[in-house]
PDB file of C-alpha atoms in Angstrom:
ATOM      1  CA  LEU A   1     -36.818  28.289  85.120  1.00 39.00           C
ATOM      2  CA  MET A   2     -37.005  30.345  82.192  1.00 41.00           C
ATOM      3  CA  VAL A   3     -38.638  29.899  78.379  1.00 46.00           C
ATOM      4  CA  ASN A   4     -38.055  32.382  75.589  1.00 45.00           C
ATOM      5  CA  ILE A   5     -40.772  32.169  72.663  1.00 44.00           C
ATOM      6  CA  LEU A   6     -41.069  33.557  69.482  1.00 39.00           C
ATOM      7  CA  TRP A   7     -43.799  33.497  68.053  1.00 37.00           C
ATOM      8  CA  ASN A   8     -44.255  33.594  63.706  1.00 37.00           C
ATOM      9  CA  ASN A   9     -45.503  30.536  61.848  1.00 40.00           C
ATOM     10  CA  PHE A  10     -43.368  28.391  64.458  1.00 42.00           C
ATOM     11  CA  LEU A  11     -42.553  29.684  67.820  1.00 42.00           C
ATOM     12  CA  GLU A  12     -38.807  30.370  68.085  1.00 41.00           C
ATOM     13  CA  VAL A  13     -35.782  30.925  70.268  1.00 39.00           C
ATOM     14  CA  TYR A  14     -32.253  32.312  69.508  1.00 40.00           C
ATOM     15  CA  ILE A  15     -29.923  31.825  72.891  1.00 39.00           C
ATOM     16  CA  ASN A  16     -25.991  32.330  72.518  1.00 41.00           C
ATOM     17  CA  MET A  17     -24.853  29.976  74.793  1.00 39.00           C
ATOM     18  CA  VAL A  18     -20.454  30.955  75.408  1.00 44.00           C
ATOM     19  CA  ASN A  19     -20.061  28.362  77.961  1.00 47.00           C
ATOM     20  CA  SER A  20     -19.421  25.111  76.461  1.00 53.00           C
ATOM     21  CA  SER A  21     -19.190  23.462  80.000  1.00 82.00           C
ATOM     22  CA  LYS A  22     -23.060  23.227  79.873  1.00 91.00           C
ATOM     23  CA  ILE A  23     -25.392  20.179  79.154  1.00 95.00           C
ATOM     24  CA  ARG A  24     -27.289  21.661  76.712  1.00 96.00           C
ATOM     25  CA  HIS A  25     -29.527  18.691  75.167  1.00 97.00           C
ATOM     26  CA  ASN A  26     -31.428  18.848  71.750  1.00 96.00           C
ATOM     27  CA  TYR A  27     -34.498  16.598  71.398  1.00 96.00           C
ATOM     28  CA  GLY A  28     -35.637  15.786  68.129  1.00 92.00           C
ATOM     29  CA  CYS A  29     -32.661  16.427  65.738  1.00 90.00           C
ATOM     30  CA  GLY A  30     -32.813  13.893  63.776  1.00 86.00           C
ATOM     31  CA  THR A  31     -29.898  14.121  60.670  1.00 83.00           C
ATOM     32  CA  GLN A  32     -30.479  17.489  59.831  1.00 82.00           C
ATOM     33  CA  GLU A  33     -30.276  19.513  63.211  1.00 86.00           C
ATOM     34  CA  ILE A  34     -27.376  17.972  64.611  1.00 90.00           C
ATOM     35  CA  LEU A  35     -25.894  20.711  66.946  1.00 92.00           C
ATOM     36  CA  LYS A  36     -22.076  21.461  68.326  1.00 92.00           C
ATOM     37  CA  GLY A  37     -22.012  21.801  71.411  1.00 92.00           C
ATOM     38  CA  PHE A  38     -25.298  19.731  72.532  1.00 95.00           C
ATOM     39  CA  ARG A  39     -25.961  16.414  73.734  1.00 95.00           C
ATOM     40  CA  ASN A  40     -28.448  15.275  70.120  1.00 95.00           C
ATOM     41  CA  PHE A  41     -31.556  12.641  70.415  1.00 95.00           C
ATOM     42  CA  ASP A  42     -34.219  11.545  68.514  1.00 93.00           C
ATOM     43  CA  TYR A  43     -37.200   9.749  68.429  1.00 87.00           C
ATOM     44  CA  ASN A  44     -36.784   7.620  65.088  1.00 81.00           C
ATOM     45  CA  ASN A  45     -34.445   5.130  66.413  1.00 74.00           C
ATOM     46  CA  LYS A  46     -33.988   4.204  62.396  1.00 76.00           C
ATOM     47  CA  ASN A  47     -31.309   7.229  62.522  1.00 71.00           C
ATOM     48  CA  ASN A  48     -28.287   5.527  62.056  1.00 80.00           C
ATOM     49  CA  ASP A  49     -25.706   8.712  62.553  1.00 85.00           C
ATOM     50  CA  SER A  50     -23.269   7.888  65.991  1.00 88.00           C
ATOM     51  CA  ARG A  51     -23.747  11.593  67.046  1.00 90.00           C
ATOM     52  CA  VAL A  52     -27.138  10.921  67.609  1.00 93.00           C
ATOM     53  CA  LYS A  53     -28.954   8.790  70.464  1.00 94.00           C
ATOM     54  CA  PHE A  54     -32.280   7.235  70.362  1.00 93.00           C
ATOM     55  CA  ILE A  55     -34.464   8.861  72.777  1.00 93.00           C
ATOM     56  CA  ASP A  56     -38.751   8.219  73.756  1.00 95.00           C
ATOM     57  CA  LEU A  57     -40.440  11.425  73.955  1.00 96.00           C
ATOM     58  CA  GLU A  58     -43.645   9.964  75.035  1.00 95.00           C
ATOM     59  CA  LYS A  59     -41.919   8.554  78.171  1.00 95.00           C
ATOM     60  CA  ASP A  60     -40.329   9.627  81.533  1.00 96.00           C
ATOM     61  CA  LEU A  61     -36.501  10.984  80.120  1.00 96.00           C
ATOM     62  CA  PRO A  62     -34.235   9.341  81.027  1.00 96.00           C
ATOM     63  CA  PHE A  63     -32.067  12.094  83.135  1.00 97.00           C
ATOM     64  CA  GLU A  64     -31.178  12.927  86.532  1.00 97.00           C
ATOM     65  CA  ASP A  65     -33.313  15.885  88.431  1.00 96.00           C
ATOM     66  CA  ASN A  66     -31.837  19.722  87.384  1.00 95.00           C
ATOM     67  CA  SER A  67     -29.213  18.108  85.268  1.00 96.00           C
ATOM     68  CA  ALA A  68     -29.565  19.972  82.003  1.00 96.00           C
ATOM     69  CA  ASP A  69     -28.930  23.722  81.634  1.00 94.00           C
ATOM     70  CA  GLU A  70     -30.618  23.718  78.150  1.00 93.00           C
ATOM     71  CA  ILE A  71     -33.107  21.860  76.429  1.00 94.00           C
ATOM     72  CA  ARG A  72     -33.670  22.833  72.595  1.00 93.00           C
ATOM     73  CA  ILE A  73     -37.328  21.435  71.146  1.00 92.00           C
ATOM     74  CA  TRP A  74     -37.527  22.447  67.264  1.00 88.00           C
ATOM     75  CA  GLY A  75     -40.057  20.915  65.575  1.00 87.00           C
ATOM     76  CA  THR A  76     -40.736  17.900  67.767  1.00 92.00           C
ATOM     77  CA  LEU A  77     -43.426  18.509  70.316  1.00 92.00           C
ATOM     78  CA  GLU A  78     -46.348  18.302  67.330  1.00 92.00           C
ATOM     79  CA  HIS A  79     -45.522  15.109  67.020  1.00 94.00           C
ATOM     80  CA  ILE A  80     -45.617  13.687  70.455  1.00 95.00           C
ATOM     81  CA  LYS A  81     -49.141  12.524  71.726  1.00 95.00           C
ATOM     82  CA  LYS A  82     -48.280  12.775  75.493  1.00 94.00           C
ATOM     83  CA  TRP A  83     -46.666  16.214  75.322  1.00 93.00           C
ATOM     84  CA  MET A  84     -47.820  17.863  78.473  1.00 90.00           C
ATOM     85  CA  ASN A  85     -46.067  14.641  79.864  1.00 93.00           C
ATOM     86  CA  LEU A  86     -43.148  15.595  78.053  1.00 95.00           C
ATOM     87  CA  MET A  87     -43.085  19.132  79.209  1.00 93.00           C
ATOM     88  CA  LYS A  88     -43.008  17.938  82.776  1.00 92.00           C
ATOM     89  CA  GLU A  89     -40.080  15.716  82.046  1.00 95.00           C
ATOM     90  CA  MET A  90     -38.010  18.714  80.745  1.00 95.00           C
ATOM     91  CA  TYR A  91     -39.139  21.041  83.598  1.00 93.00           C
ATOM     92  CA  ARG A  92     -37.776  17.907  85.860  1.00 94.00           C
ATOM     93  CA  ILE A  93     -34.392  18.223  84.399  1.00 95.00           C
ATOM     94  CA  LEU A  94     -33.833  21.513  83.454  1.00 93.00           C
ATOM     95  CA  LYS A  95     -31.755  22.917  86.391  1.00 93.00           C
ATOM     96  CA  PRO A  96     -32.484  26.608  88.085  1.00 89.00           C
ATOM     97  CA  ASN A  97     -32.884  29.169  85.595  1.00 87.00           C
ATOM     98  CA  GLY A  98     -32.520  26.397  82.648  1.00 90.00           C
ATOM     99  CA  ILE A  99     -33.364  27.483  79.435  1.00 89.00           C
ATOM    100  CA  LEU A 100     -36.398  25.701  77.029  1.00 90.00           C
ATOM    101  CA  ASP A 101     -36.230  26.296  74.060  1.00 87.00           C
ATOM    102  CA  ILE A 102     -38.899  25.752  71.741  1.00 87.00           C
ATOM    103  CA  ARG A 103     -40.080  26.041  67.954  1.00 83.00           C
ATOM    104  CA  VAL A 104     -43.529  24.301  67.059  1.00 84.00           C
ATOM    105  CA  PRO A 105     -45.981  25.566  64.385  1.00 82.00           C
ATOM    106  CA  ASN A 106     -48.425  27.699  64.629  1.00 78.00           C
ATOM    107  CA  TYR A 107     -51.773  26.202  64.608  1.00 80.00           C
ATOM    108  CA  ALA A 108     -52.842  28.530  61.967  1.00 78.00           C
ATOM    109  CA  CYS A 109     -49.917  27.683  59.225  1.00 78.00           C
ATOM    110  CA  ARG A 110     -50.949  25.687  56.631  1.00 77.00           C
ATOM    111  CA  ASP A 111     -47.736  23.513  57.170  1.00 77.00           C
ATOM    112  CA  ALA A 112     -49.419  22.711  60.705  1.00 79.00           C
ATOM    113  CA  ARG A 113     -52.369  21.139  59.320  1.00 82.00           C
ATOM    114  CA  THR A 114     -51.134  19.337  56.691  1.00 86.00           C
ATOM    115  CA  ASP A 115     -47.892  17.053  58.036  1.00 88.00           C
ATOM    116  CA  PRO A 116     -50.446  13.947  58.678  1.00 92.00           C
ATOM    117  CA  THR A 117     -47.966  13.002  61.438  1.00 91.00           C
ATOM    118  CA  HIS A 118     -48.651  16.206  63.446  1.00 92.00           C
ATOM    119  CA  VAL A 119     -50.869  15.214  66.382  1.00 94.00           C
ATOM    120  CA  ASN A 120     -50.674  19.468  68.250  1.00 90.00           C
ATOM    121  CA  PHE A 121     -52.011  22.336  67.317  1.00 89.00           C
ATOM    122  CA  PHE A 122     -50.316  25.461  69.333  1.00 85.00           C
ATOM    123  CA  ASN A 123     -50.880  28.734  69.752  1.00 83.00           C
ATOM    124  CA  CYS A 124     -49.171  31.310  71.362  1.00 79.00           C
ATOM    125  CA  GLU A 125     -51.508  31.482  75.062  1.00 79.00           C
ATOM    126  CA  VAL A 126     -51.189  27.844  75.330  1.00 82.00           C
ATOM    127  CA  TRP A 127     -47.215  28.458  77.064  1.00 82.00           C
ATOM    128  CA  HIS A 128     -49.013  30.434  80.250  1.00 78.00           C
ATOM    129  CA  TYR A 129     -50.594  27.566  81.371  1.00 79.00           C
ATOM    130  CA  PHE A 130     -46.613  26.507  82.303  1.00 81.00           C
ATOM    131  CA  ASP A 131     -46.449  30.047  83.932  1.00 79.00           C
ATOM    132  CA  LYS A 132     -47.670  30.303  87.629  1.00 71.00           C
ATOM    133  CA  ASP A 133     -46.999  34.001  87.987  1.00 73.00           C
ATOM    134  CA  TYR A 134     -48.673  34.641  84.462  1.00 71.00           C
ATOM    135  CA  LEU A 135     -52.159  32.585  85.365  1.00 66.00           C
ATOM    136  CA  LYS A 136     -52.136  34.067  88.701  1.00 67.00           C
ATOM    137  CA  GLY A 137     -52.948  37.847  87.376  1.00 63.00           C
ATOM    138  CA  ASN A 138     -54.631  36.803  84.214  1.00 62.00           C
ATOM    139  CA  ASN A 139     -56.615  34.324  85.662  1.00 58.00           C
ATOM    140  CA  ASP A 140     -60.510  35.107  86.816  1.00 56.00           C
ATOM    141  CA  THR A 141     -61.133  31.718  88.213  1.00 53.00           C
ATOM    142  CA  GLY A 142     -57.983  31.811  90.424  1.00 50.00           C
ATOM    143  CA  TYR A 143     -57.200  27.927  89.160  1.00 51.00           C
ATOM    144  CA  TYR A 144     -53.742  27.004  88.297  1.00 56.00           C
ATOM    145  CA  ASP A 145     -52.577  23.606  87.440  1.00 62.00           C
ATOM    146  CA  GLY A 146     -49.179  23.967  85.676  1.00 63.00           C
ATOM    147  CA  PHE A 147     -49.429  20.585  84.927  1.00 70.00           C
ATOM    148  CA  GLY A 148     -46.608  19.957  86.982  1.00 74.00           C
ATOM    149  CA  CYS A 149     -44.197  22.834  85.655  1.00 81.00           C
ATOM    150  CA  ASN A 150     -43.496  26.588  86.948  1.00 82.00           C
ATOM    151  CA  PHE A 151     -41.383  28.482  83.932  1.00 82.00           C
ATOM    152  CA  LYS A 152     -41.254  31.854  83.837  1.00 81.00           C
ATOM    153  CA  ILE A 153     -41.973  33.102  80.121  1.00 80.00           C
ATOM    154  CA  VAL A 154     -39.705  35.419  79.361  1.00 76.00           C
ATOM    155  CA  SER A 155     -41.132  36.349  75.966  1.00 70.00           C
ATOM    156  CA  ILE A 156     -43.900  36.000  73.191  1.00 68.00           C
ATOM    157  CA  LYS A 157     -43.146  37.892  70.092  1.00 58.00           C
ATOM    158  CA  ARG A 158     -44.649  37.289  67.017  1.00 54.00           C
ATOM    159  CA  ALA A 159     -42.520  38.034  64.124  1.00 47.00           C
ATOM    160  CA  SER A 160     -43.771  37.493  60.311  1.00 48.00           C
ATOM    161  CA  LYS A 161     -42.320  35.354  57.516  1.00 50.00           C
ATOM    162  CA  LYS A 162     -42.968  36.708  54.149  1.00 42.00           C
ATOM    163  CA  PHE A 163     -43.435  34.132  51.779  1.00 38.00           C
ATOM    164  CA  ASN A 164     -41.660  31.100  53.967  1.00 41.00           C
ATOM    165  CA  PHE A 165     -43.941  28.938  52.096  1.00 42.00           C
ATOM    166  CA  LEU A 166     -42.463  29.910  48.457  1.00 39.00           C
ATOM    167  CA  ARG A 167     -38.748  30.001  49.981  1.00 39.00           C
ATOM    168  CA  ARG A 168     -38.899  26.591  50.702  1.00 42.00           C
ATOM    169  CA  PHE A 169     -38.850  25.160  46.788  1.00 43.00           C
ATOM    170  CA  LYS A 170     -36.461  28.052  46.046  1.00 42.00           C
ATOM    171  CA  ILE A 171     -38.655  30.231  44.278  1.00 40.00           C
ATOM    172  CA  PRO A 172     -36.889  33.534  44.235  1.00 42.00           C
ATOM    173  CA  PRO A 173     -38.034  36.612  45.050  1.00 42.00           C
ATOM    174  CA  GLU A 174     -38.749  38.680  42.168  1.00 43.00           C
ATOM    175  CA  ALA A 175     -40.356  35.769  40.993  1.00 40.00           C
ATOM    176  CA  ILE A 176     -43.138  36.391  43.688  1.00 38.00           C
ATOM    177  CA  GLU A 177     -43.528  40.368  43.107  1.00 39.00           C
ATOM    178  CA  TRP A 178     -46.801  39.977  41.598  1.00 36.00           C
ATOM    179  CA  LEU A 179     -47.796  38.362  44.811  1.00 35.00           C
TER     180      LEU A 179
END
């Protein structure tokens, strides 16, 4: 299984899937991130949108082994107490060479610490514990657990979104030149 990760204030991945027959899951979509071509799931059972199904991400997922080609989970893992169990579950249901598309706040980002609903904080190193090959070559103790997963990390990159916190408030770039 492959994990692509791009690092900035969030860990992000951009993946273009052409084949619409692929089974693609979108976890934690709420009402704002409902994607065409995906099966959209949210852990908030108050979501009344018929395009979104409720799923309890704190428990084992109700899907067959090797049943999904892609899983997208953006802005959700930081809210999940049992996130390592969820990683195992996503590994279980992804098909061989499936894609796990993750986006979580950087632990150093102000937004990561100010949201009281965040129960986890992530940096780019944590993902290596799910990649057996990486740990074999970079772990002096020889210890590997993988938490029941053996993802292959394709990339982790740091990208910068200058003044991202101001853009949320729709402040025009010319108003922040003095920064």
